[in-house]
Structure formats: structure tokens, C-alpha cells
PDB file of C-alpha atoms and ligand atoms in Angstrom:
ATOM      1  CA  MET A 816      -7.056 -10.721 -10.596  1.00 95.00           C
ATOM      2  CA  ARG A 817      -8.232  -7.929  -8.096  1.00 97.00           C
ATOM      3  CA  LEU A 818      -6.007  -8.119  -4.903  1.00 98.00           C
ATOM      4  CA  ILE A 819      -5.746  -6.088  -1.588  1.00 98.00           C
ATOM      5  CA  LEU A 820      -2.448  -5.649   0.104  1.00 98.00           C
ATOM      6  CA  LEU A 821      -3.390  -5.138   3.877  1.00 98.00           C
ATOM      7  CA  GLY A 822      -0.817  -3.934   6.604  1.00 97.00           C
ATOM      8  CA  PRO A 823       0.248  -1.290   8.958  1.00 97.00           C
ATOM      9  CA  PRO A 824       2.682   1.632   7.725  1.00 96.00           C
ATOM     10  CA  GLY A 825       5.872   0.359   6.775  1.00 95.00           C
ATOM     11  CA  ALA A 826       4.678  -3.362   6.463  1.00 97.00           C
ATOM     12  CA  GLY A 827       5.941  -3.700   2.922  1.00 96.00           C
ATOM     13  CA  LYS A 828       2.860  -3.100   0.899  1.00 97.00           C
ATOM     14  CA  GLY A 829       4.160  -0.713  -1.726  1.00 95.00           C
ATOM     15  CA  THR A 830       7.367  -2.986  -2.101  1.00 94.00           C
ATOM     16  CA  GLN A 831       5.611  -5.846  -2.725  1.00 97.00           C
ATOM     17  CA  ALA A 832       3.161  -4.080  -4.804  1.00 97.00           C
ATOM     18  CA  ALA A 833       5.476  -2.852  -7.251  1.00 94.00           C
ATOM     19  CA  ARG A 834       7.068  -6.406  -7.498  1.00 96.00           C
ATOM     20  CA  LEU A 835       3.761  -7.996  -8.238  1.00 97.00           C
ATOM     21  CA  GLU A 836       2.699  -5.320 -10.673  1.00 95.00           C
ATOM     22  CA  LYS A 837       5.860  -6.307 -12.679  1.00 94.00           C
ATOM     23  CA  LYS A 838       5.332 -10.040 -12.223  1.00 95.00           C
ATOM     24  CA  PHE A 839       1.574 -10.365 -13.137  1.00 94.00           C
ATOM     25  CA  GLY A 840       1.210  -7.340 -15.495  1.00 94.00           C
ATOM     26  CA  ILE A 841      -1.705  -5.894 -13.172  1.00 95.00           C
ATOM     27  CA  ARG A 842      -1.448  -2.133 -11.742  1.00 97.00           C
ATOM     28  CA  GLN A 843      -0.624  -0.958  -8.328  1.00 97.00           C
ATOM     29  CA  LEU A 844      -3.434   1.696  -7.062  1.00 98.00           C
ATOM     30  CA  SER A 845      -2.103   3.139  -3.979  1.00 97.00           C
ATOM     31  CA  THR A 846      -4.297   5.605  -2.331  1.00 97.00           C
ATOM     32  CA  GLY A 847      -1.559   7.161  -0.299  1.00 96.00           C
ATOM     33  CA  ASP A 848       0.458   7.899  -3.870  1.00 95.00           C
ATOM     34  CA  MET A 849      -2.613   9.319  -5.335  1.00 96.00           C
ATOM     35  CA  LEU A 850      -3.404  11.534  -2.220  1.00 97.00           C
ATOM     36  CA  ARG A 851       0.243  12.614  -2.405  1.00 95.00           C
ATOM     37  CA  ALA A 852      -0.101  13.687  -5.925  1.00 95.00           C
ATOM     38  CA  ALA A 853      -3.355  15.504  -5.187  1.00 96.00           C
ATOM     39  CA  VAL A 854      -1.462  17.454  -2.337  1.00 96.00           C
ATOM     40  CA  ALA A 855       1.582  18.082  -4.652  1.00 94.00           C
ATOM     41  CA  ALA A 856      -0.703  19.348  -7.471  1.00 97.00           C
ATOM     42  CA  GLY A 857      -2.779  21.655  -4.862  1.00 97.00           C
ATOM     43  CA  SER A 858      -5.976  20.234  -6.021  1.00 96.00           C
ATOM     44  CA  PRO A 859      -9.124  20.577  -3.829  1.00 95.00           C
ATOM     45  CA  ILE A 860      -8.484  16.778  -2.790  1.00 95.00           C
ATOM     46  CA  GLY A 861      -5.138  17.701  -1.854  1.00 96.00           C
ATOM     47  CA  VAL A 862      -5.737  20.963  -0.289  1.00 96.00           C
ATOM     48  CA  LYS A 863      -8.363  18.874   2.119  1.00 94.00           C
ATOM     49  CA  ALA A 864      -5.973  15.939   2.642  1.00 96.00           C
ATOM     50  CA  LYS A 865      -2.632  17.784   3.354  1.00 96.00           C
ATOM     51  CA  ALA A 866      -3.106  18.499   7.275  1.00 95.00           C
ATOM     52  CA  VAL A 867      -4.721  15.220   7.875  1.00 96.00           C
ATOM     53  CA  MET A 868      -1.901  13.242   6.331  1.00 96.00           C
ATOM     54  CA  GLU A 869       0.719  15.383   7.999  1.00 94.00           C
ATOM     55  CA  ARG A 870      -1.189  14.465  11.394  1.00 94.00           C
ATOM     56  CA  GLY A 871      -0.996  10.742  10.430  1.00 95.00           C
ATOM     57  CA  GLU A 872      -4.746  10.397  10.494  1.00 97.00           C
ATOM     58  CA  LEU A 873      -6.809   8.958   7.846  1.00 98.00           C
ATOM     59  CA  VAL A 874      -8.419  10.837   5.211  1.00 98.00           C
ATOM     60  CA  SER A 875     -12.143  10.908   5.127  1.00 97.00           C
ATOM     61  CA  ASP A 876     -13.833   7.863   3.738  1.00 97.00           C
ATOM     62  CA  ASP A 877     -15.842  10.050   1.038  1.00 96.00           C
ATOM     63  CA  ILE A 878     -12.705  11.322  -0.440  1.00 96.00           C
ATOM     64  CA  VAL A 879     -10.809   8.000  -1.029  1.00 97.00           C
ATOM     65  CA  ILE A 880     -13.820   6.024  -2.109  1.00 97.00           C
ATOM     66  CA  GLY A 881     -14.643   8.885  -4.451  1.00 95.00           C
ATOM     67  CA  ILE A 882     -10.826   8.460  -5.816  1.00 96.00           C
ATOM     68  CA  ILE A 883     -10.826   4.530  -6.039  1.00 96.00           C
ATOM     69  CA  SER A 884     -14.308   4.518  -7.391  1.00 95.00           C
ATOM     70  CA  ASP A 885     -12.924   6.681 -10.553  1.00 93.00           C
ATOM     71  CA  ARG A 886      -9.675   4.985 -10.726  1.00 96.00           C
ATOM     72  CA  ILE A 887     -11.210   1.539 -10.972  1.00 95.00           C
ATOM     73  CA  ASP A 888     -13.483   2.543 -13.789  1.00 92.00           C
ATOM     74  CA  GLU A 889     -10.357   3.313 -16.093  1.00 95.00           C
ATOM     75  CA  PRO A 890      -9.500   1.144 -18.987  1.00 94.00           C
ATOM     76  CA  ASP A 891      -5.979   0.086 -17.778  1.00 95.00           C
ATOM     77  CA  VAL A 892      -7.262  -1.864 -14.917  1.00 95.00           C
ATOM     78  CA  ALA A 893     -10.126  -3.530 -16.670  1.00 91.00           C
ATOM     79  CA  ASN A 894      -8.232  -7.052 -16.225  1.00 89.00           C
ATOM     80  CA  GLY A 895      -7.565  -6.252 -12.473  1.00 94.00           C
ATOM     81  CA  TYR A 896      -5.324  -4.272 -10.029  1.00 97.00           C
ATOM     82  CA  ILE A 897      -3.639  -4.517  -6.622  1.00 98.00           C
ATOM     83  CA  LEU A 898      -4.988  -2.151  -4.016  1.00 98.00           C
ATOM     84  CA  ASP A 899      -2.158  -0.997  -1.947  1.00 98.00           C
ATOM     85  CA  GLY A 900      -3.376   1.294   1.233  1.00 97.00           C
ATOM     86  CA  PHE A 901      -7.101   0.765   0.399  1.00 98.00           C
ATOM     87  CA  PRO A 902      -9.573   0.061   2.039  1.00 98.00           C
ATOM     88  CA  ARG A 903      -8.384   1.206   5.412  1.00 98.00           C
ATOM     89  CA  THR A 904     -11.848   1.081   7.409  1.00 98.00           C
ATOM     90  CA  VAL A 905     -14.922  -1.163   7.381  1.00 98.00           C
ATOM     91  CA  ALA A 906     -16.659   1.482   5.668  1.00 98.00           C
ATOM     92  CA  GLN A 907     -14.162   1.594   2.766  1.00 98.00           C
ATOM     93  CA  ALA A 908     -14.397  -2.175   2.648  1.00 98.00           C
ATOM     94  CA  GLN A 909     -18.152  -2.022   2.524  1.00 98.00           C
ATOM     95  CA  ALA A 910     -18.128   0.758  -0.296  1.00 97.00           C
ATOM     96  CA  LEU A 911     -15.521  -1.335  -2.231  1.00 98.00           C
ATOM     97  CA  ASP A 912     -17.893  -4.247  -2.144  1.00 97.00           C
ATOM     98  CA  ALA A 913     -20.990  -2.396  -3.321  1.00 97.00           C
ATOM     99  CA  LEU A 914     -18.561  -0.871  -6.260  1.00 95.00           C
ATOM    100  CA  LEU A 915     -17.755  -4.566  -7.018  1.00 95.00           C
ATOM    101  CA  VAL A 916     -21.174  -5.577  -7.102  1.00 95.00           C
ATOM    102  CA  LYS A 917     -22.337  -3.041  -9.499  1.00 93.00           C
ATOM    103  CA  LYS A 918     -19.322  -3.709 -11.820  1.00 90.00           C
ATOM    104  CA  GLY A 919     -20.317  -7.561 -11.686  1.00 92.00           C
ATOM    105  CA  SER A 920     -16.860  -8.218 -10.510  1.00 93.00           C
ATOM    106  CA  LYS A 921     -15.179  -9.669  -7.225  1.00 94.00           C
ATOM    107  CA  LEU A 922     -11.969  -9.762  -5.057  1.00 97.00           C
ATOM    108  CA  ASP A 923      -9.752 -12.908  -5.382  1.00 97.00           C
ATOM    109  CA  ARG A 924      -7.482 -12.399  -2.529  1.00 97.00           C
ATOM    110  CA  VAL A 925      -6.527 -10.070   0.485  1.00 98.00           C
ATOM    111  CA  ILE A 926      -3.349 -10.606   1.480  1.00 98.00           C
ATOM    112  CA  GLU A 927      -2.352  -9.204   5.133  1.00 98.00           C
ATOM    113  CA  ILE A 928       1.538  -8.568   5.547  1.00 98.00           C
ATOM    114  CA  ALA A 929       1.844  -9.162   9.165  1.00 97.00           C
ATOM    115  CA  VAL A 930       4.874  -7.151  10.745  1.00 96.00           C
ATOM    116  CA  ASP A 931       5.738  -6.206  14.468  1.00 94.00           C
ATOM    117  CA  ASP A 932       5.034  -2.629  15.553  1.00 92.00           C
ATOM    118  CA  GLY A 933       8.705  -2.727  16.733  1.00 89.00           C
ATOM    119  CA  ALA A 934       9.955  -3.304  13.245  1.00 93.00           C
ATOM    120  CA  LEU A 935       7.919  -0.623  11.594  1.00 93.00           C
ATOM    121  CA  VAL A 936       9.359   2.414  12.736  1.00 90.00           C
ATOM    122  CA  GLU A 937      12.808   1.328  11.866  1.00 90.00           C
ATOM    123  CA  ARG A 938      11.389   0.526   8.429  1.00 92.00           C
ATOM    124  CA  ILE A 939       9.984   3.925   7.908  1.00 93.00           C
ATOM    125  CA  ALA A 940      12.941   5.880   9.111  1.00 89.00           C
ATOM    126  CA  GLY A 941      15.102   4.402   6.976  1.00 91.00           C
ATOM    127  CA  ARG A 942      12.926   4.391   3.639  1.00 94.00           C
ATOM    128  CA  TYR A 943      13.494   6.750   0.907  1.00 95.00           C
ATOM    129  CA  SER A 944      12.765   6.743  -2.821  1.00 95.00           C
ATOM    130  CA  CYS A 945      13.904   7.872  -6.563  1.00 97.00           C
ATOM    131  CA  LYS A 946      12.626  11.559  -6.992  1.00 95.00           C
ATOM    132  CA  LYS A 947      12.422  10.324 -10.596  1.00 96.00           C
ATOM    133  CA  CYS A 948      10.861   7.184 -11.189  1.00 94.00           C
ATOM    134  CA  GLY A 949       9.665   6.297  -7.792  1.00 91.00           C
ATOM    135  CA  ALA A 950      11.584   3.031  -6.950  1.00 93.00           C
ATOM    136  CA  GLY A 951      11.513   2.400  -3.450  1.00 92.00           C
ATOM    137  CA  TYR A 952      14.716   2.098  -1.278  1.00 95.00           C
ATOM    138  CA  HIS A 953      15.907   1.211   2.586  1.00 93.00           C
ATOM    139  CA  ASP A 954      19.266   2.536   4.277  1.00 93.00           C
ATOM    140  CA  LEU A 955      19.570  -0.953   5.240  1.00 92.00           C
ATOM    141  CA  HIS A 956      17.224  -3.480   3.774  1.00 89.00           C
ATOM    142  CA  GLN A 957      17.068  -2.362   0.125  1.00 92.00           C
ATOM    143  CA  LYS A 958      19.968  -0.436  -1.088  1.00 95.00           C
ATOM    144  CA  PRO A 959      20.563   0.666  -4.719  1.00 97.00           C
ATOM    145  CA  LYS A 960      23.258  -1.707  -6.710  1.00 97.00           C
ATOM    146  CA  VAL A 961      25.525   1.431  -6.799  1.00 97.00           C
ATOM    147  CA  GLU A 962      25.220   3.669  -3.840  1.00 95.00           C
ATOM    148  CA  GLY A 963      23.580   6.928  -4.665  1.00 96.00           C
ATOM    149  CA  VAL A 964      22.271   5.914  -7.970  1.00 97.00           C
ATOM    150  CA  CYS A 965      18.799   4.753  -8.814  1.00 98.00           C
ATOM    151  CA  ASP A 966      18.840   0.997  -9.918  1.00 97.00           C
ATOM    152  CA  SER A 967      15.890   1.575 -12.189  1.00 95.00           C
ATOM    153  CA  CYS A 968      16.398   4.754 -13.906  1.00 97.00           C
ATOM    154  CA  GLY A 969      19.989   5.970 -13.073  1.00 97.00           C
ATOM    155  CA  SER A 970      18.853   9.167 -11.409  1.00 98.00           C
ATOM    156  CA  GLU A 971      20.705  10.490  -8.625  1.00 97.00           C
ATOM    157  CA  ASP A 972      18.029  12.376  -6.816  1.00 97.00           C
ATOM    158  CA  PHE A 973      16.040  10.611  -3.752  1.00 97.00           C
ATOM    159  CA  LEU A 974      13.626  12.026  -1.482  1.00 95.00           C
ATOM    160  CA  ARG A 975      12.035  10.872   1.943  1.00 94.00           C
ATOM    161  CA  ARG A 976       8.204  11.335   2.663  1.00 91.00           C
ATOM    162  CA  ALA A 977       7.149  14.083   4.883  1.00 88.00           C
ATOM    163  CA  ASP A 978       5.095  12.034   6.829  1.00 90.00           C
ATOM    164  CA  ASP A 979       7.897   9.434   7.811  1.00 91.00           C
ATOM    165  CA  ASN A 980       9.019  11.215  11.254  1.00 86.00           C
ATOM    166  CA  ALA A 981       8.561   9.271  14.549  1.00 82.00           C
ATOM    167  CA  GLU A 982       5.512  11.478  15.885  1.00 85.00           C
ATOM    168  CA  THR A 983       3.447  11.019  12.653  1.00 90.00           C
ATOM    169  CA  VAL A 984       4.427   7.369  12.685  1.00 91.00           C
ATOM    170  CA  LYS A 985       2.935   6.919  16.222  1.00 91.00           C
ATOM    171  CA  SER A 986      -0.503   8.436  14.834  1.00 94.00           C
ATOM    172  CA  ARG A 987      -0.290   6.232  11.902  1.00 95.00           C
ATOM    173  CA  LEU A 988       0.213   3.126  13.741  1.00 95.00           C
ATOM    174  CA  GLU A 989      -2.551   4.125  16.084  1.00 96.00           C
ATOM    175  CA  ALA A 990      -4.952   4.875  13.139  1.00 97.00           C
ATOM    176  CA  TYR A 991      -3.868   1.236  11.767  1.00 97.00           C
ATOM    177  CA  HIS A 992      -4.712  -0.746  14.871  1.00 97.00           C
ATOM    178  CA  ALA A 993      -7.948   1.297  15.637  1.00 98.00           C
ATOM    179  CA  GLN A 994      -9.337   1.649  12.357  1.00 98.00           C
ATOM    180  CA  THR A 995      -7.846  -0.700   9.575  1.00 98.00           C
ATOM    181  CA  ALA A 996      -7.015  -3.776  11.686  1.00 97.00           C
ATOM    182  CA  PRO A 997     -10.673  -4.882  11.951  1.00 98.00           C
ATOM    183  CA  LEU A 998     -10.583  -5.670   8.323  1.00 98.00           C
ATOM    184  CA  VAL A 999      -8.482  -8.830   9.033  1.00 98.00           C
ATOM    185  CA  VAL A1000     -11.607 -10.300  10.710  1.00 98.00           C
ATOM    186  CA  TYR A1001     -13.716  -8.612   8.055  1.00 98.00           C
ATOM    187  CA  TYR A1002     -12.125 -10.253   5.296  1.00 98.00           C
ATOM    188  CA  SER A1003     -11.661 -13.520   7.067  1.00 98.00           C
ATOM    189  CA  GLY A1004     -15.187 -13.580   7.442  1.00 98.00           C
ATOM    190  CA  LYS A1005     -15.391 -13.648   3.731  1.00 97.00           C
ATOM    191  CA  GLU A1006     -12.824 -16.292   3.362  1.00 96.00           C
ATOM    192  CA  LEU A1007     -10.532 -13.954   1.339  1.00 97.00           C
ATOM    193  CA  LEU A1008      -7.711 -13.489   3.854  1.00 98.00           C
ATOM    194  CA  HIS A1009      -4.225 -14.950   3.488  1.00 97.00           C
ATOM    195  CA  SER A1010      -1.788 -13.663   6.127  1.00 98.00           C
ATOM    196  CA  VAL A1011       2.043 -13.725   5.130  1.00 98.00           C
ATOM    197  CA  ASP A1012       4.914 -13.460   7.450  1.00 98.00           C
ATOM    198  CA  GLY A1013       6.114  -9.693   7.015  1.00 98.00           C
ATOM    199  CA  MET A1014       8.870 -10.167   9.114  1.00 97.00           C
ATOM    200  CA  ALA A1015      10.872 -12.417   6.896  1.00 97.00           C
ATOM    201  CA  ASP A1016      13.226 -10.572   4.067  1.00 95.00           C
ATOM    202  CA  ILE A1017      11.880  -8.928   1.029  1.00 95.00           C
ATOM    203  CA  ASP A1018      12.349 -11.722  -1.396  1.00 97.00           C
ATOM    204  CA  LYS A1019      10.727 -14.454   0.775  1.00 98.00           C
ATOM    205  CA  VAL A1020       7.835 -12.250   1.286  1.00 98.00           C
ATOM    206  CA  THR A1021       7.329 -11.984  -2.430  1.00 98.00           C
ATOM    207  CA  GLU A1022       7.833 -15.736  -2.490  1.00 98.00           C
ATOM    208  CA  GLU A1023       5.246 -16.423  -0.349  1.00 98.00           C
ATOM    209  CA  ILE A1024       2.536 -14.027  -1.918  1.00 98.00           C
ATOM    210  CA  VAL A1025       3.436 -15.313  -5.316  1.00 98.00           C
ATOM    211  CA  GLY A1026       2.775 -18.870  -4.126  1.00 97.00           C
ATOM    212  CA  GLU A1027      -0.401 -18.148  -2.857  1.00 96.00           C
ATOM    213  CA  LEU A1028      -1.591 -16.177  -6.022  1.00 96.00           C
ATOM    214  CA  LYS A1029      -0.497 -19.175  -8.010  1.00 95.00           C
ATOM    215  CA  ALA A1030      -2.558 -21.465  -5.825  1.00 94.00           C
ATOM    216  CA  ILE A1031      -5.535 -19.232  -6.596  1.00 92.00           C
ATOM    217  CA  GLY A1032      -4.904 -19.559 -10.477  1.00 87.00           C
ATOM    218  CA  ALA A1033      -3.102 -16.386 -10.943  1.00 82.00           C
TER     219      ALA A1033
HETATM  220  P1  AP5 B1639       0.326   5.237   2.614  1.00 56.18           P
HETATM  221  O1  AP5 B1639       1.164   6.152   1.496  1.00 56.18           O
HETATM  222  O2  AP5 B1639      -0.700   4.019   2.141  1.00 56.18           O
HETATM  223  O3  AP5 B1639       1.393   4.711   3.571  1.00 56.18           O
HETATM  224  P2  AP5 B1639       1.130   3.596   4.665  1.00 56.18           P
HETATM  225  O4  AP5 B1639      -0.041   2.826   4.641  1.00 56.18           O
HETATM  226  O5  AP5 B1639       1.570   4.380   6.078  1.00 56.18           O
HETATM  227  O6  AP5 B1639       2.057   2.748   4.138  1.00 56.18           O
HETATM  228  P3  AP5 B1639       3.590   3.049   3.619  1.00 56.18           P
HETATM  229  O7  AP5 B1639       3.632   3.433   2.379  1.00 56.18           O
HETATM  230  O8  AP5 B1639       4.251   3.722   4.873  1.00 56.18           O
HETATM  231  O9  AP5 B1639       4.247   1.760   3.837  1.00 56.18           O
HETATM  232  P4  AP5 B1639       4.355   0.332   2.840  1.00 56.18           P
HETATM  233  O10 AP5 B1639       3.415  -0.849   3.721  1.00 56.18           O
HETATM  234  O11 AP5 B1639       3.975   0.317   1.689  1.00 56.18           O
HETATM  235  O12 AP5 B1639       5.661  -0.205   3.142  1.00 56.18           O
HETATM  236  P5  AP5 B1639       7.133   0.109   2.165  1.00 56.18           P
HETATM  237  O13 AP5 B1639       6.931  -1.202   1.289  1.00 56.18           O
HETATM  238  O14 AP5 B1639       7.031   1.344   1.671  1.00 56.18           O
HETATM  239  O15 AP5 B1639      -0.729   6.332   3.350  1.00 56.18           O
HETATM  240  C1  AP5 B1639       0.034   7.699   3.840  1.00 56.18           C
HETATM  241  C2  AP5 B1639      -1.312   8.364   4.104  1.00 56.18           C
HETATM  242  O16 AP5 B1639      -2.369   8.803   3.131  1.00 56.18           O
HETATM  243  C3  AP5 B1639      -1.995   7.815   5.633  1.00 56.18           C
HETATM  244  O17 AP5 B1639      -1.392   7.975   6.608  1.00 56.18           O
HETATM  245  C4  AP5 B1639      -3.205   8.576   5.437  1.00 56.18           C
HETATM  246  O18 AP5 B1639      -3.396   9.802   5.887  1.00 56.18           O
HETATM  247  C5  AP5 B1639      -3.570   8.584   3.823  1.00 56.18           C
HETATM  248  N1  AP5 B1639      -4.375   7.536   3.065  1.00 56.18           N
HETATM  249  C6  AP5 B1639      -3.800   6.733   2.255  1.00 56.18           C
HETATM  250  N2  AP5 B1639      -4.879   5.984   2.036  1.00 56.18           N
HETATM  251  C7  AP5 B1639      -5.933   6.089   2.672  1.00 56.18           C
HETATM  252  C8  AP5 B1639      -7.307   5.740   2.745  1.00 56.18           C
HETATM  253  N3  AP5 B1639      -7.557   4.433   2.069  1.00 56.18           N
HETATM  254  N4  AP5 B1639      -8.091   5.987   3.605  1.00 56.18           N
HETATM  255  C9  AP5 B1639      -7.881   7.346   4.269  1.00 56.18           C
HETATM  256  N5  AP5 B1639      -6.324   7.838   4.263  1.00 56.18           N
HETATM  257  C10 AP5 B1639      -5.638   7.295   3.442  1.00 56.18           C
HETATM  258  O19 AP5 B1639       8.172  -0.478   3.146  1.00 56.18           O
HETATM  259  C11 AP5 B1639       8.677   0.547   4.116  1.00 56.18           C
HETATM  260  C12 AP5 B1639      10.566   0.321   4.024  1.00 56.18           C
HETATM  261  O20 AP5 B1639      10.584  -0.950   4.546  1.00 56.18           O
HETATM  262  C13 AP5 B1639      10.984   0.466   2.856  1.00 56.18           C
HETATM  263  O21 AP5 B1639      12.175   1.349   3.117  1.00 56.18           O
HETATM  264  C14 AP5 B1639      11.509  -0.958   2.194  1.00 56.18           C
HETATM  265  O22 AP5 B1639      12.610  -1.174   1.553  1.00 56.18           O
HETATM  266  C15 AP5 B1639      11.305  -1.634   3.742  1.00 56.18           C
HETATM  267  N6  AP5 B1639      10.915  -3.248   3.715  1.00 56.18           N
HETATM  268  C16 AP5 B1639       9.835  -3.565   3.172  1.00 56.18           C
HETATM  269  N7  AP5 B1639       9.486  -4.743   3.160  1.00 56.18           N
HETATM  270  C17 AP5 B1639      10.476  -5.435   3.997  1.00 56.18           C
HETATM  271  C18 AP5 B1639      10.874  -6.584   4.613  1.00 56.18           C
HETATM  272  N8  AP5 B1639      10.217  -7.605   4.439  1.00 56.18           N
HETATM  273  N9  AP5 B1639      12.060  -6.620   5.708  1.00 56.18           N
HETATM  274  C19 AP5 B1639      12.925  -5.394   5.574  1.00 56.18           C
HETATM  275  N10 AP5 B1639      12.667  -4.367   5.106  1.00 56.18           N
HETATM  276  C20 AP5 B1639      11.428  -4.170   4.132  1.00 56.18           C
END
């Protein structure tokens, strides 16, 4: 199954992708995570991406298309993947279409997680993750079972993302509305889009997505 999770910053793409990865055994491919890894490693791509990400703008199409093109060729995703944060522009969507045609494969579904702008800032401000295994949490909506201890790996070290501040979130939302939201129309026109109510609680959103994926034979 090849799936795209589409939605604004803080909509819950990463949260839902991690759950779908476990449920269906297909890999989550997050361009945000890949770019953050490149920044942390100080690679040439990371050096180019760092300042752009700190401003909350989009990294160039060439860079992210290159990253995804290489990644979807790897054997661990031969049976499918969940794209989280890609595509983010019409040019990226067209490039993905061309890559899939070249590989003789196709997308099965594009799930839009729709959330009101007002809720996103609060979600992003409260977000943190385990430093060791990356499991995601929220100060209010997704606390670890034991305070200060990661449910998944037991680590007591957590971190917050550098771009999760009020100023950058504003730019990220502007970039979403100007450059990414047109993909709703793009994929709707291809009859691939299914929209879920991302204002519902996390379990309910998972239930809705899983229901839709089962309906198409996942
Ligand atoms: P990226 O890492 O992709 O960030 P993003 O799109 O801004 O999305 P987030 O990771 O912030 O949010 P999410 O939807 O995954 O929400 P989450 O599940 O964590 O991109 C970062 C940057 O990299 C970009 O700004 C850009 O510069 C660059 N980049 C990446 N891809 C690119 C591309 N293709 N092209 C160009 N540049 C690119 O949830 C948020 C919080 O809310 C969590 O704490 C969670 O617990 C909570 N939560 C989740 N769901 C719910 C719910 N239903 N109810 C209540 N709380 C919830």
C-alpha cells in the first residue's frame, strides 16, 4: 500500500503514520525527519536545509524530490510506504507521479487530516518526543503512562523541536496554505483523496483512517 498523509503542521501526520506503520507493517517516510537527520549530520543537504527550516519555509523541491526518489528505491519499502510531509507542492506531487509511473506502481490513497488553524499552535507548542527512540508525546493530549518515562523504550530524555516556536509555526502555516493546500484539489481530481476530521481525538482519527484503508483492501 502506498499512502500519503496530507495536512498542516501539527495536524497529526507523524502521530498517525507511526500507528499505521505498526498496524500495517509499512514504513513511515517523513521528509521532515530525513531533513532533520541531514541537519544533525551536517551533510551538504543539511547545511542547505538548516536555515530554511528555521525560518519555517519549504526546502527546495529539487532537494526533497531527490531524497524521496532515492528512499523509495530501497528494498524495505518495496511493498509500500506512508509518505508523511511529502509531497508539499504541486511540483513535488507531479514529480512523485512521474517516479511512480517509472517504477510501474501507483498511489492507493491520500488521507487529508483536516484541523482548524486555531488548534495547531497549541498542539505544536505542547509537542515533545523521546530523545532515544523518537516516540511522540504532548503535554496535554498524549502523555507517557508514567510521567517523565518513555512508554516505548523507558528513556527519561525528551526533546522539543527547534522549529516549534510561535514565529516559525506562523510561517509554516502560511507555507501550508500557499503551497501545500492546493494538493487537496490535485488529489481530489485524481479521486485519491479521503478527508478525515483531525479535530477528533487521536484514537478516533486512527479509527477513521484504518476504516478507510480497510475499505480499499488494506
Ligand atoms: P515536518 O517535520 O514535516 O513538519 P510539519 O509538516 O510542520 O508537521 P509536524 O511534524 O509539525 O506535524 P504533524 O502533522 O506530524 O503532527 P504530530 O503528529 O507531530 O517538516 C518540518 C520542516 O521540514 C518544514 O517546515 C520544511 O522546512 C521542511 N520540509 C519537510 N518536508 C518537506 C517537503 N516535502 N518539501 C519542502 N520542505 C519540507 O502532532 C502534533 C502534536 O499534536 C503532537 O504532540 C501530538 O501528540 C498532538 N496530536 C496529534 N493528533 C492529535 C489529535 N487528534 N488531538 C490532539 N492532539 C493531537
